[in-house]
Each structure stands twice: as C-alpha cells, then as structure tokens.
XYZ file of C-alpha atoms in Angstrom:
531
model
C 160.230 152.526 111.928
C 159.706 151.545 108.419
C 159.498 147.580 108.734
C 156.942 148.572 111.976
C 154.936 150.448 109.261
C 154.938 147.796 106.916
C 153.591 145.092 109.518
C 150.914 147.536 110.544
C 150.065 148.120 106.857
C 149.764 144.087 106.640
C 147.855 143.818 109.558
C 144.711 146.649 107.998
C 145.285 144.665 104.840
C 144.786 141.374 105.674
C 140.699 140.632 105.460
C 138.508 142.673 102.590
C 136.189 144.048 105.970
C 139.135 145.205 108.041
C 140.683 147.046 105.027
C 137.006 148.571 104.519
C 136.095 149.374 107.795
C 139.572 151.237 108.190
C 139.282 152.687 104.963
C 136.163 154.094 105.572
C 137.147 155.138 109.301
C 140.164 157.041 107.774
C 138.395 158.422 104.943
C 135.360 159.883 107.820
C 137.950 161.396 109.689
C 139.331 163.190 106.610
C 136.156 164.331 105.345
C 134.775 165.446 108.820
C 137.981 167.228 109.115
C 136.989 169.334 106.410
C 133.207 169.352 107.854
C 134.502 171.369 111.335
C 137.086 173.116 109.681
C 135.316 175.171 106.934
C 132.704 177.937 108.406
C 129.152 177.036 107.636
C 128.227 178.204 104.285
C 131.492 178.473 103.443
C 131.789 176.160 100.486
C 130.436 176.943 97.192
C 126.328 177.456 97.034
C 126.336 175.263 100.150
C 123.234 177.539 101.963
C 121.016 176.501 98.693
C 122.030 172.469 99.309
C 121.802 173.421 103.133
C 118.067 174.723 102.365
C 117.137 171.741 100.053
C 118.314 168.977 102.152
C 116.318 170.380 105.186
C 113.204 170.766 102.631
C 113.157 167.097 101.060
C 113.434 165.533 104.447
C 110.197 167.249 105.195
C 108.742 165.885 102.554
C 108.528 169.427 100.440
C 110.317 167.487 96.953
C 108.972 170.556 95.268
C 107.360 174.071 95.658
C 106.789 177.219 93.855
C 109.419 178.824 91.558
C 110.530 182.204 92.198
C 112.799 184.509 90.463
C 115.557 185.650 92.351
C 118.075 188.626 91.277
C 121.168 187.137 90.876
C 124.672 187.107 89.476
C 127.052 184.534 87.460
C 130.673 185.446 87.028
C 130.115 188.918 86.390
C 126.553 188.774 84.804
C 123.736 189.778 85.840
C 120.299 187.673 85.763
C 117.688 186.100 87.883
C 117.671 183.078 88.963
C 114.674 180.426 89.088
C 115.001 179.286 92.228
C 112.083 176.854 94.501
C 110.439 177.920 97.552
C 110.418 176.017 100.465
C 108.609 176.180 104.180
C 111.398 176.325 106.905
C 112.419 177.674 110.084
C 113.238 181.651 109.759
C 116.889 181.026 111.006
C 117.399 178.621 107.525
C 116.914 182.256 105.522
C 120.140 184.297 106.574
C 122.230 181.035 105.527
C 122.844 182.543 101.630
C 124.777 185.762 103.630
C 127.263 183.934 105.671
C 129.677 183.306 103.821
C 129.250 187.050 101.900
C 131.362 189.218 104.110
C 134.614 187.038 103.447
C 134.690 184.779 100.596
C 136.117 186.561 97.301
C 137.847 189.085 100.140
C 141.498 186.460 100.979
C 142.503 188.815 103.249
C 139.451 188.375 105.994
C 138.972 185.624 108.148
C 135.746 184.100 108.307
C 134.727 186.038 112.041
C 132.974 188.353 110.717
C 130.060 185.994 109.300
C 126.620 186.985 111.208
C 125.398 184.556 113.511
C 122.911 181.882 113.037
C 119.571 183.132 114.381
C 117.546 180.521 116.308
C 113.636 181.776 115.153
C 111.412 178.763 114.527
C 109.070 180.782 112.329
C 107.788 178.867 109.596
C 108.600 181.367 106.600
C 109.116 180.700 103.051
C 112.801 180.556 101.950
C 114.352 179.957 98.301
C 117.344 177.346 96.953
C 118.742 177.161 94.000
C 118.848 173.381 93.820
C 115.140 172.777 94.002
C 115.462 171.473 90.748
C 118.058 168.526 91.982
C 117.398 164.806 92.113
C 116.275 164.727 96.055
C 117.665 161.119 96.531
C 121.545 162.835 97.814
C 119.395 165.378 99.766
C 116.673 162.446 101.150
C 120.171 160.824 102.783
C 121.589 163.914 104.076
C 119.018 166.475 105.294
C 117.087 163.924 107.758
C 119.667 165.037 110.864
C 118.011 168.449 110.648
C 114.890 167.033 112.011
C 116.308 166.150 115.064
C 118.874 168.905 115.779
C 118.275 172.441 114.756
C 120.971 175.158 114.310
C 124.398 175.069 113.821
C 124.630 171.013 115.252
C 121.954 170.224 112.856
C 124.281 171.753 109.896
C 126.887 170.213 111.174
C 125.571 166.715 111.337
C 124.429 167.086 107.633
C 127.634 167.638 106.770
C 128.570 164.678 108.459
C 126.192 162.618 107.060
C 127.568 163.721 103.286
C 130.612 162.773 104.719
C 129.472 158.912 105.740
C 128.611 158.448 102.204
C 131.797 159.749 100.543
C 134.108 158.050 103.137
C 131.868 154.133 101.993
C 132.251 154.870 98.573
C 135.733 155.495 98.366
C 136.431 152.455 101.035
C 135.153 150.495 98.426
C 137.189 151.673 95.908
C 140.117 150.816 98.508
C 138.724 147.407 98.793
C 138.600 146.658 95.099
C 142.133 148.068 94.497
C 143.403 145.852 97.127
C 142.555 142.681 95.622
C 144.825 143.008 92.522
C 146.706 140.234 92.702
C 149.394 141.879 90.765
C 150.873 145.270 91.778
C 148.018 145.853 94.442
C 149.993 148.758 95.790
C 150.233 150.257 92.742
C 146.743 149.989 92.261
C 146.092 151.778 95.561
C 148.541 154.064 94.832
C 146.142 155.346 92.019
C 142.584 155.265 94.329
C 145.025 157.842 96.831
C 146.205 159.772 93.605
C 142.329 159.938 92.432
C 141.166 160.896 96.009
C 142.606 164.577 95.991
C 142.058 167.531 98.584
C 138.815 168.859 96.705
C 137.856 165.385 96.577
C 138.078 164.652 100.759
C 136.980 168.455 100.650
C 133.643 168.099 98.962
C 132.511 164.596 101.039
C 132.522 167.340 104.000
C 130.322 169.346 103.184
C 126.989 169.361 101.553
C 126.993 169.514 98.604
C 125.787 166.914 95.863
C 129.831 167.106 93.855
C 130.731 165.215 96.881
C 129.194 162.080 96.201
C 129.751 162.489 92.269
C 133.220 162.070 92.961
C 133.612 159.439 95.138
C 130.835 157.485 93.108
C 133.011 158.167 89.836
C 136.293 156.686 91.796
C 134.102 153.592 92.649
C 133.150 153.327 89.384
C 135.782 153.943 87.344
C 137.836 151.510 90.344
C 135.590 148.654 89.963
C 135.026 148.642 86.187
C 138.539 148.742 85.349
C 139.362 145.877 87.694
C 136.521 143.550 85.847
C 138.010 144.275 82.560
C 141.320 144.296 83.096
C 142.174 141.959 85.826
C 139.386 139.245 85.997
C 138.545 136.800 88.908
C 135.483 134.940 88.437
C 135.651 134.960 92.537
C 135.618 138.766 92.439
C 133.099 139.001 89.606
C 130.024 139.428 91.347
C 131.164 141.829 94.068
C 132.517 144.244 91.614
C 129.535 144.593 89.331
C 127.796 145.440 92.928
C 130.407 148.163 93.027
C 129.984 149.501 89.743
C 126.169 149.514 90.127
C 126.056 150.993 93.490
C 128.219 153.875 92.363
C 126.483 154.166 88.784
C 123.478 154.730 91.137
C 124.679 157.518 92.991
C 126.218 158.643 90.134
C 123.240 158.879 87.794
C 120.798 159.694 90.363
C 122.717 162.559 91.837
C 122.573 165.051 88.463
C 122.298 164.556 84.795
C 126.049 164.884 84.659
C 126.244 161.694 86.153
C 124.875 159.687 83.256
C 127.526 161.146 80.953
C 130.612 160.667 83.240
C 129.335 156.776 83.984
C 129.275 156.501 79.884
C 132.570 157.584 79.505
C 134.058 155.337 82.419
C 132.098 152.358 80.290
C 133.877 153.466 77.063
C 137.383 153.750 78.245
C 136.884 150.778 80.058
C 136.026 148.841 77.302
C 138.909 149.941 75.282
C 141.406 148.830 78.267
C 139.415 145.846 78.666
C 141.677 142.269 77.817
C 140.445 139.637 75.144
C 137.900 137.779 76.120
C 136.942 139.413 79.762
C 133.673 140.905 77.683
C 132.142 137.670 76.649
C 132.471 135.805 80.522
C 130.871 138.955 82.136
C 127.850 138.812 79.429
C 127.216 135.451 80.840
C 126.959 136.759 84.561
C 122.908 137.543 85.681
C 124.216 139.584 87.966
C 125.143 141.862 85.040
C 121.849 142.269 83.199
C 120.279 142.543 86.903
C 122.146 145.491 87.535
C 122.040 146.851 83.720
C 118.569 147.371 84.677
C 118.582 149.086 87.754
C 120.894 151.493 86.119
C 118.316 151.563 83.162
C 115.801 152.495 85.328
C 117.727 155.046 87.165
C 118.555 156.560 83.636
C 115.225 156.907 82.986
C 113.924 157.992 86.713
C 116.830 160.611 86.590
C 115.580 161.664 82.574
C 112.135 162.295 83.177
C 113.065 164.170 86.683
C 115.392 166.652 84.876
C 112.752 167.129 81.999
C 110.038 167.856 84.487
C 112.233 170.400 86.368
C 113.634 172.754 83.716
C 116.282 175.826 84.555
C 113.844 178.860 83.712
C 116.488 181.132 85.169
C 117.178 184.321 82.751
C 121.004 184.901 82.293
C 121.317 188.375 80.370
C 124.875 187.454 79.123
C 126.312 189.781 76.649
C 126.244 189.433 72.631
C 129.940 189.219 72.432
C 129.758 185.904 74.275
C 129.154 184.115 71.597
C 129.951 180.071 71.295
C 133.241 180.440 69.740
C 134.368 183.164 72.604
C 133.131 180.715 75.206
C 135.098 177.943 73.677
C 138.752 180.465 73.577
C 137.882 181.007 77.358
C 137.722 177.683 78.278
C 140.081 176.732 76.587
C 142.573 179.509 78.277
C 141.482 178.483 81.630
C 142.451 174.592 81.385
C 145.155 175.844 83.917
C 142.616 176.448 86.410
C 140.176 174.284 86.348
C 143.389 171.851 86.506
C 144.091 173.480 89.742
C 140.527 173.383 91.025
C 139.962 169.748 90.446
C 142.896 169.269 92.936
C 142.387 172.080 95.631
C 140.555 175.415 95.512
C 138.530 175.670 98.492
C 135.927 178.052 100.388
C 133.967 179.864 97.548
C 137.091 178.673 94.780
C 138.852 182.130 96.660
C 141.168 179.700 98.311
C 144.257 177.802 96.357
C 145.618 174.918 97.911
C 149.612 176.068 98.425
C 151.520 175.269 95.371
C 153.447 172.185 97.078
C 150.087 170.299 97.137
C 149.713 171.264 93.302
C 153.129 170.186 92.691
C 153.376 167.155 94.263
C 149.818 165.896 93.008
C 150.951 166.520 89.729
C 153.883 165.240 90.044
C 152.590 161.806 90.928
C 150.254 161.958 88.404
C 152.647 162.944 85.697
C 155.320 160.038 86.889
C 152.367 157.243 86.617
C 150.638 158.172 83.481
C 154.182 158.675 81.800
C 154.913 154.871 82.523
C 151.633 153.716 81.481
C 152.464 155.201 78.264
C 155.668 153.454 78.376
C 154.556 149.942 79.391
C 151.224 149.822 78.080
C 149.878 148.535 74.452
C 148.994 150.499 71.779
C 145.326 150.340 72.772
C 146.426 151.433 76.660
C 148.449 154.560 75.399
C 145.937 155.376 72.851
C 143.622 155.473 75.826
C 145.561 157.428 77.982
C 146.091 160.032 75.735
C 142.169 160.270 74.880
C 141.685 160.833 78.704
C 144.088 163.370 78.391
C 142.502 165.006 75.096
C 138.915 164.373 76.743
C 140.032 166.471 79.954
C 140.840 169.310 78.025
C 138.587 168.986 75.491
C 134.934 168.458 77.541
C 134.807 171.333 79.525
C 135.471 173.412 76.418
C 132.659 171.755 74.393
C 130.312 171.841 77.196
C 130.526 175.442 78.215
C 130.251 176.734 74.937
C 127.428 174.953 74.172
C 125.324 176.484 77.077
C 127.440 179.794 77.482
C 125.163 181.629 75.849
C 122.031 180.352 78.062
C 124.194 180.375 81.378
C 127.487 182.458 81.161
C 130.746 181.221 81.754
C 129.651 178.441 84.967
C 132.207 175.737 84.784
C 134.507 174.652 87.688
C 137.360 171.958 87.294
C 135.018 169.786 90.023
C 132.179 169.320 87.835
C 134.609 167.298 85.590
C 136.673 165.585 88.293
C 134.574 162.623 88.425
C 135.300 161.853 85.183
C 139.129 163.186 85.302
C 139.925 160.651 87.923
C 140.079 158.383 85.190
C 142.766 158.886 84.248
C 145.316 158.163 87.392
C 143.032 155.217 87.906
C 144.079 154.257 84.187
C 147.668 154.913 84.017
C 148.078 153.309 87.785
C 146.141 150.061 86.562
C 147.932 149.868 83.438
C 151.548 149.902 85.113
C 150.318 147.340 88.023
C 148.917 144.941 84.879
C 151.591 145.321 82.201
C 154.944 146.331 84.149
C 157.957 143.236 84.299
C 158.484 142.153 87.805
C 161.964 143.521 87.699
C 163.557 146.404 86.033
C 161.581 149.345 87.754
C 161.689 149.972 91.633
C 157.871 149.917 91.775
C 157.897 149.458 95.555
C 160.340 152.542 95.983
C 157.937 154.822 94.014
C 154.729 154.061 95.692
C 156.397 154.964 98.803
C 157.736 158.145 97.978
C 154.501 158.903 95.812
C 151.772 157.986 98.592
C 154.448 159.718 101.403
C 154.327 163.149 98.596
C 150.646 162.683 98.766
C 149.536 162.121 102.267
C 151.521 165.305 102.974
C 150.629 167.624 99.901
C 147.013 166.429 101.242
C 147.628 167.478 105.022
C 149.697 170.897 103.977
C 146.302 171.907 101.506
C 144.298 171.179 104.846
C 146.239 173.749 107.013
C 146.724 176.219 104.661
C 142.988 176.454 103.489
C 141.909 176.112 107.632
C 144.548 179.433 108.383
C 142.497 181.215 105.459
C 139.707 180.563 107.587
C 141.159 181.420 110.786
C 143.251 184.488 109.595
C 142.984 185.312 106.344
C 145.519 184.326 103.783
C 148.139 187.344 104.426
C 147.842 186.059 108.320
C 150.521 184.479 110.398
C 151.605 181.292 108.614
C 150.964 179.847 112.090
C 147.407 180.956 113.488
C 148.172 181.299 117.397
C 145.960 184.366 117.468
C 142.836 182.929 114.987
C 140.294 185.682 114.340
C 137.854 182.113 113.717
C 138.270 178.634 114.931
C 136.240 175.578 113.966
C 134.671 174.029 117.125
C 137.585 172.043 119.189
C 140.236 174.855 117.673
C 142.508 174.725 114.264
C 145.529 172.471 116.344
C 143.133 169.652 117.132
C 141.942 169.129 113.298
C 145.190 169.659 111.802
C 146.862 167.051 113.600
C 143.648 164.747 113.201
C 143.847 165.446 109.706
C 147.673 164.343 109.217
C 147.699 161.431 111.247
C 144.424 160.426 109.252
C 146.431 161.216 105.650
C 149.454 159.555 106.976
C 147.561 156.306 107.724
C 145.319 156.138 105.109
C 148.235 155.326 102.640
C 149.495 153.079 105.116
C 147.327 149.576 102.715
C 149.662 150.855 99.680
C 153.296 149.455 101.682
C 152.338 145.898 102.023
C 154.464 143.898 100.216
C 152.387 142.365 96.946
C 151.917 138.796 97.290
C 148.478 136.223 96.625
C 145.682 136.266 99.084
C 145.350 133.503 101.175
C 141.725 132.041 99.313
C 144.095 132.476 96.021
C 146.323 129.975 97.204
C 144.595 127.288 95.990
C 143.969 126.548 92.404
C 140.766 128.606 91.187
C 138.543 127.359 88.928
C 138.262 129.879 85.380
C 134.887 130.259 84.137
C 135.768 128.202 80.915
C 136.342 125.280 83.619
C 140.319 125.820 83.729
C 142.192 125.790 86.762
C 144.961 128.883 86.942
C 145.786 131.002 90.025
C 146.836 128.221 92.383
C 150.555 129.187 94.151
C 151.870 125.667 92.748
C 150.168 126.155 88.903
C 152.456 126.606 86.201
C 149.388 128.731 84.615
C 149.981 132.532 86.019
C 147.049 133.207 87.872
C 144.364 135.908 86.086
C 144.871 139.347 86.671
C-alpha cells in the first residue's frame, strides 16, 4: 500500500503544473466541502459579506450610511453600516443563522427560509466600508443565479481563489531542492481547518489567509533557499499574494510587513544583494506601492462612525489583561472554531495540530542559528503579544472584537519558519525526517477530516446529537455522508506531494549557472547545489 502511495505521490509531483493543478483541485474540493456543508449565513457576519458582494457587482461601491442598533460581545452600540439596493429576499439573510448559532444544542433546521421577492428595497452591510476588489471577484455569480444557488456559487467562487493561492504555495514548497517534503509538510501544517474553512465561505479572512501562506511561502524560499531559475516566479508569488493581501483590508499591509521582516532576518548572506539586482523586484515593489497607497486612501475615505458605548471600566490596561487571558482561545480559533466561533473543532484536531507544530518548531530551535531561533521565538512572542497590543489600543472605541483568525495570516509564519529552517539546516542523517513527515501529514489529514465531521453533525444535530447523524434534523444539499467522505479522501490526498522521496529535479540536473557567473547545482558538481 505504502510504496503504491509513494509512486502516486511521484507521479502528482513530477511537473510544477500537475502539482498545481492537483493542488488546487484538492484544495477546491476541501474548501467547497466546507461551502455545502455549513448552512447559509452560518459563518461569522457572512449575510453582511453576502449583501456587499451582491452590491459591488452591481456597481453600488458605495451608498448611504445608516446607523444600525447593534451589539459587540456583550455591548451595546450602533453600528454604521452602508445601504445598498437589492432584491427583498437579500434582507432576511442577517436572521438565519440567529435561531441556532450561540444555542450548541440546535441544529441549524430551524433557520427561516430564503424568500424569493425580487423587490428592489434598500438593505444594510456592515462591510460597506471594505476594499470591493475580494467582493468585485466573488459577488458577480449573483447576477446570474438568484437565491440559495446564487449564494452558493459565491461561496464557491471565494473558494476558487483560496484553493490557487494556496496551490501556489504547494508549488513553491515543492521545489526545495533540499527537504522538499519537509517544506510541504509546513504549507499542510499552515493550511489548518479554519483556514480550508474560511476559503468556503464568503468572507474576505479567507483570502487573507491563503494570501499570507503564499506570501510568507514564497518569501522565505527567495531568502533562504535561492535559485536564480526560481527567482522570478517567486517574486510573482509574493506580489500576487501581497496584492490580495493589502488590497483585501488594512490588516493586510501590516501582516505583509511582518512576513518582510522575519524574512529578512532568516534570509542567508548575500541572497539580499542578487534579488536587488532583479527588475522584476522593483516592478513589483511598485505595484505593491501603489496598492499601499490605493488601499490607504480607501480606508481614510471610509471611516468606522459606528458608536460602541463600552463601559468606563474597560479601560486600555483591562483590555490588554483580557487579551492576554484569552491567548488560549484565540490559539484554538486560529485552528478550528467554526459556525458563529459556537463550534470547537474536537480536541483531537487541536491536539494533533499542535502537536505537529510543537515537534517542528522545537527542532528548528534545535538545528537552526542563533539568528533562526532568535526568530522563532519572536514569532512566538509576536503571536502572543499583537493581539494584546492591538485590542487594547482600540478597546475602548470598539469593545473587546478580536478573533484568533484575524491574526492567522500572520501566525502561519511561524510553522512555515520552523518547517523551512529544519528542511535548510538539518544533517542528512541523524534524524528520521522521512518517518516524521509521514506520521505528521497522516496526524494532519485526519485531525483535518475529524474537525470537518464534527463541526457538519453540529449542523445536522446539534452538538449533544448522535455522534453519528443517521437521523439529521439539517443536511447540506447531497446529504452529510457524501461530503464527509469527499472531504477525507480530499485531506488524505492532498498530503499525498509530502511522501516523495527528496531528490533534484530533472532541469537541476545539469550544472546551473549562479548569478555571480558560477556554476553549482549540477548532479556531478563538487559545489552543493543552492538551497
């Protein structure tokens, strides 16, 4: 079975558009998993991005603001949200998901259904004031289906651009010459179940993840394993997901800076001064410039004027002890808390995603520099640390808001770190590296398929249901057996590139030529090839 595996694995791997193209099928088939099997609305705010989607691909970018009574963990307040022409059925969208989310024990039947009026009436979203770019390439299937479909294939749509993102990052992780399976083994670790979770639905965290997993994927490979070959493709990675990225919320600006910083300090002698050199670098520094500024001057001209009326005792310091004391959580959430965060992945999935993380970064600390560890532990400061600084700075203004995914496309960092550490530094004997990405990508793909069932039976019968759903209350369209066992086989094989054996490409046989005119890489050079 296993040496069947491995040829299959060699066959996906064996061109960069085959790996990508089965990558991205894979990671589609994931993603829409989570599309069908989460009830409409069901995700967090997803009626708002729902709402906004459908109004920027009618051309309404903007509209009147209106205060809407509202309320933020616990607080009350109203909220400045935009108004919006659309079909009267788009309005009962923000109570679907009302009569079961924060209530585990319900299933998701008793959500109203979707009406099918095509009254123009006005209706409100809170993300009116988001970049429309994400919405512009998500919200055009409603003009062509209305209703539930039309929903549907939005989600799908969200899904397409997740699922090429992280192929990408697939694709770049692959061509390590050194330890590529290790190197995969950290895209998969990055990749969790809120990850593949938020590419299905709409939702703009979605594509801030994946983005940050191309980005942090790509950048790390330029500076730390260098291929003049390679060079050019990569900074196309790292500027198409700095794009999306930036141009999805301000956020985005701030995660891509600190992907550039860490980076840098990872990054070996010398790499720095040969990319400088590349055109291709400056062209894409000024895309990215002008995205920085287009994204700027679009948050500046859409200000929050939503009125929290948080209480005097939440004061910056309080915020800050809060934050601090729910580090667990957010932890948690950045691997699996789904619906409206009212659903925990099962504590195996926790476990073993830890687990795999904790293994990896531990032996990047042990085989890395000083510069490597000192990096590592920064991430691991920085994880902590951000979401403490940020909410207290804004508590005040906006309550206690944060959720572990607004930081996870940063956070993924750090796997992507320790994983490309090990696969750089680590002796080619002494360690059973091929032993531990099996077991760790096995843990993973079914940690991943176990937080897919148990979130889809919360759904279907409430999470004090049957552990096995025969009688579902709800069922996503084609029924909860179908997408479970679409969504294992799909985990199973998607780890499948991380089990070929590590050995040179077949264009790296040859000797390459360095950018300093040197020949190294060739399978006959006594020069170790780069990287």
């Amino acid at each position: 079975m296993i040496p069947a595996l491995t040829r299959l694995a060699d066959w996906s791997a064996r061109t960069p558009k085959r790996l990508w193209a089965i990558a991205f099928a894979l990671f589609f088939t994931l993603a829409a998993s989570w599309s069908a099997a989460t009830p409409l609305g069901g995700s967090p705010d997803e009626h708002a991005h729902f709402i906004r989607a459908a109004a920027v691909a009618r051309g309404q970018i903007g509209g009147p603001e209106v205060m809407v009574p509202h309320m933020v963990a616990g607080i009350e307040g109203k909220f400045a949200e935009t108004g919006v022409q659309l079909p009267e059925w788009y309005k009962p969208l923000s109570k679907q998901h009302e009569c079961y989310a924060w209530h585990e024990d319900k299933s998701a039947s008793c959500a109203p259904a979707i009406g099918h009026s095509e009254k123009t009436v006005q209706v409100t979203t809170a993300a009116g004031r988001y970049h429309p770019a994400y919405y512009l390439v998500t919200g055009w299937p409603s003009l062509l289906v209305d209703g539930p479909k039309g929903l549907y294939l939005m989600r799908l749509m969200s899904a397409a651009l997740c699922s090429a993102l992280l192929a990408s990052a697939v694709v770049t992780a692959a061509e390590w010459r050194r330890r590529r399976s290790v190197a995969l083994l950290g895209v998969f670790t990055a990749a969790t179940p809120m990850a593949l979770y938020m590419a299905g639905m709409v939702n703009p965290s979605g594509g801030e993840i994946a983005a940050g997993i191309l980005v942090w994927t790509a950048l790390l490979s330029i500076l730390m394993s260098p291929d003049p070959r390679l060079l050019g493709r990569r900074l196309a990675r790292v500027g198409i997901g700095g794009l999306v990225l930036i141009n999805i919320r301000p956020l985005g600006l701030i995660w891509f800076a600190g992907a550039v910083f860490f980076g840098l300090l990872l990054a070996r002698r010398g790499v720095l001064r040969s990319v400088l050199r590349r055109k291709a670098l400056w062209v894409w520094t000024a895309l990215l410039g002008l995205a920085t500024a287009g994204a700027l001057l679009w948050a500046r001209a859409h200000p929050d004027n939503s009125v929290i009326n948080t209480p005097k005792t939440l004061t910056a310091k309080e915020a800050a002890r809060q934050t601090f004391g729910n580090t667990e959580t957010y932890v948690h959430q950045m691997l699996g808390y789904f619906g409206w965060l009212d659903t925990p992945a099962p504590a195996f999935t926790w476990l073993v995603w830890l687990g795999v993380i904790a293994v990896v970064t531990a032996l990047g600390l042990a085989y890395g520099r000083l510069r490597e560890a000192v990096a590592l532990v920064g991430m691991l400061v920085a994880i902590v640390v951000v979401p403490v600084a940020a909410q207290a700075s804004q508590a005040e203004q906006l309550g206690m808001v944060w959720q572990g995914r607004y930081l996870l496309p940063f956070a993924v960092g750090l796997p992507l770190m320790a994983a490309l550490i090990c696969a750089s530094r680590a002796p080619e004997q002494g360690f059973p590296w091929r032993r531990l990405v099996g077991f760790g990508v096995a843990g993973l793909a079914l940690a991943n398929a176990a937080a897919f069932f148990w979130a889809l039976r919360r759904f279907a019968v409430g999470i004090n249901g049957p552990w096995v759903p025969f009688s579902a209350h709800w069922a996503p369209p084609g029924g909860w057996v179908l997408w479970t066992g679409v969504y294992t086989a799909a985990a199973f094989a998607l780890v499948l590139p991380a089990l070929v054996r590590d050995r040179e490409p077949a264009e790296a046989q040859a000797p390459a030529l360095r950018e300093d005119g040197t020949r190294s890489g060739g399978r006959h050079s006594k020069v170790p090839a780069i990287g």
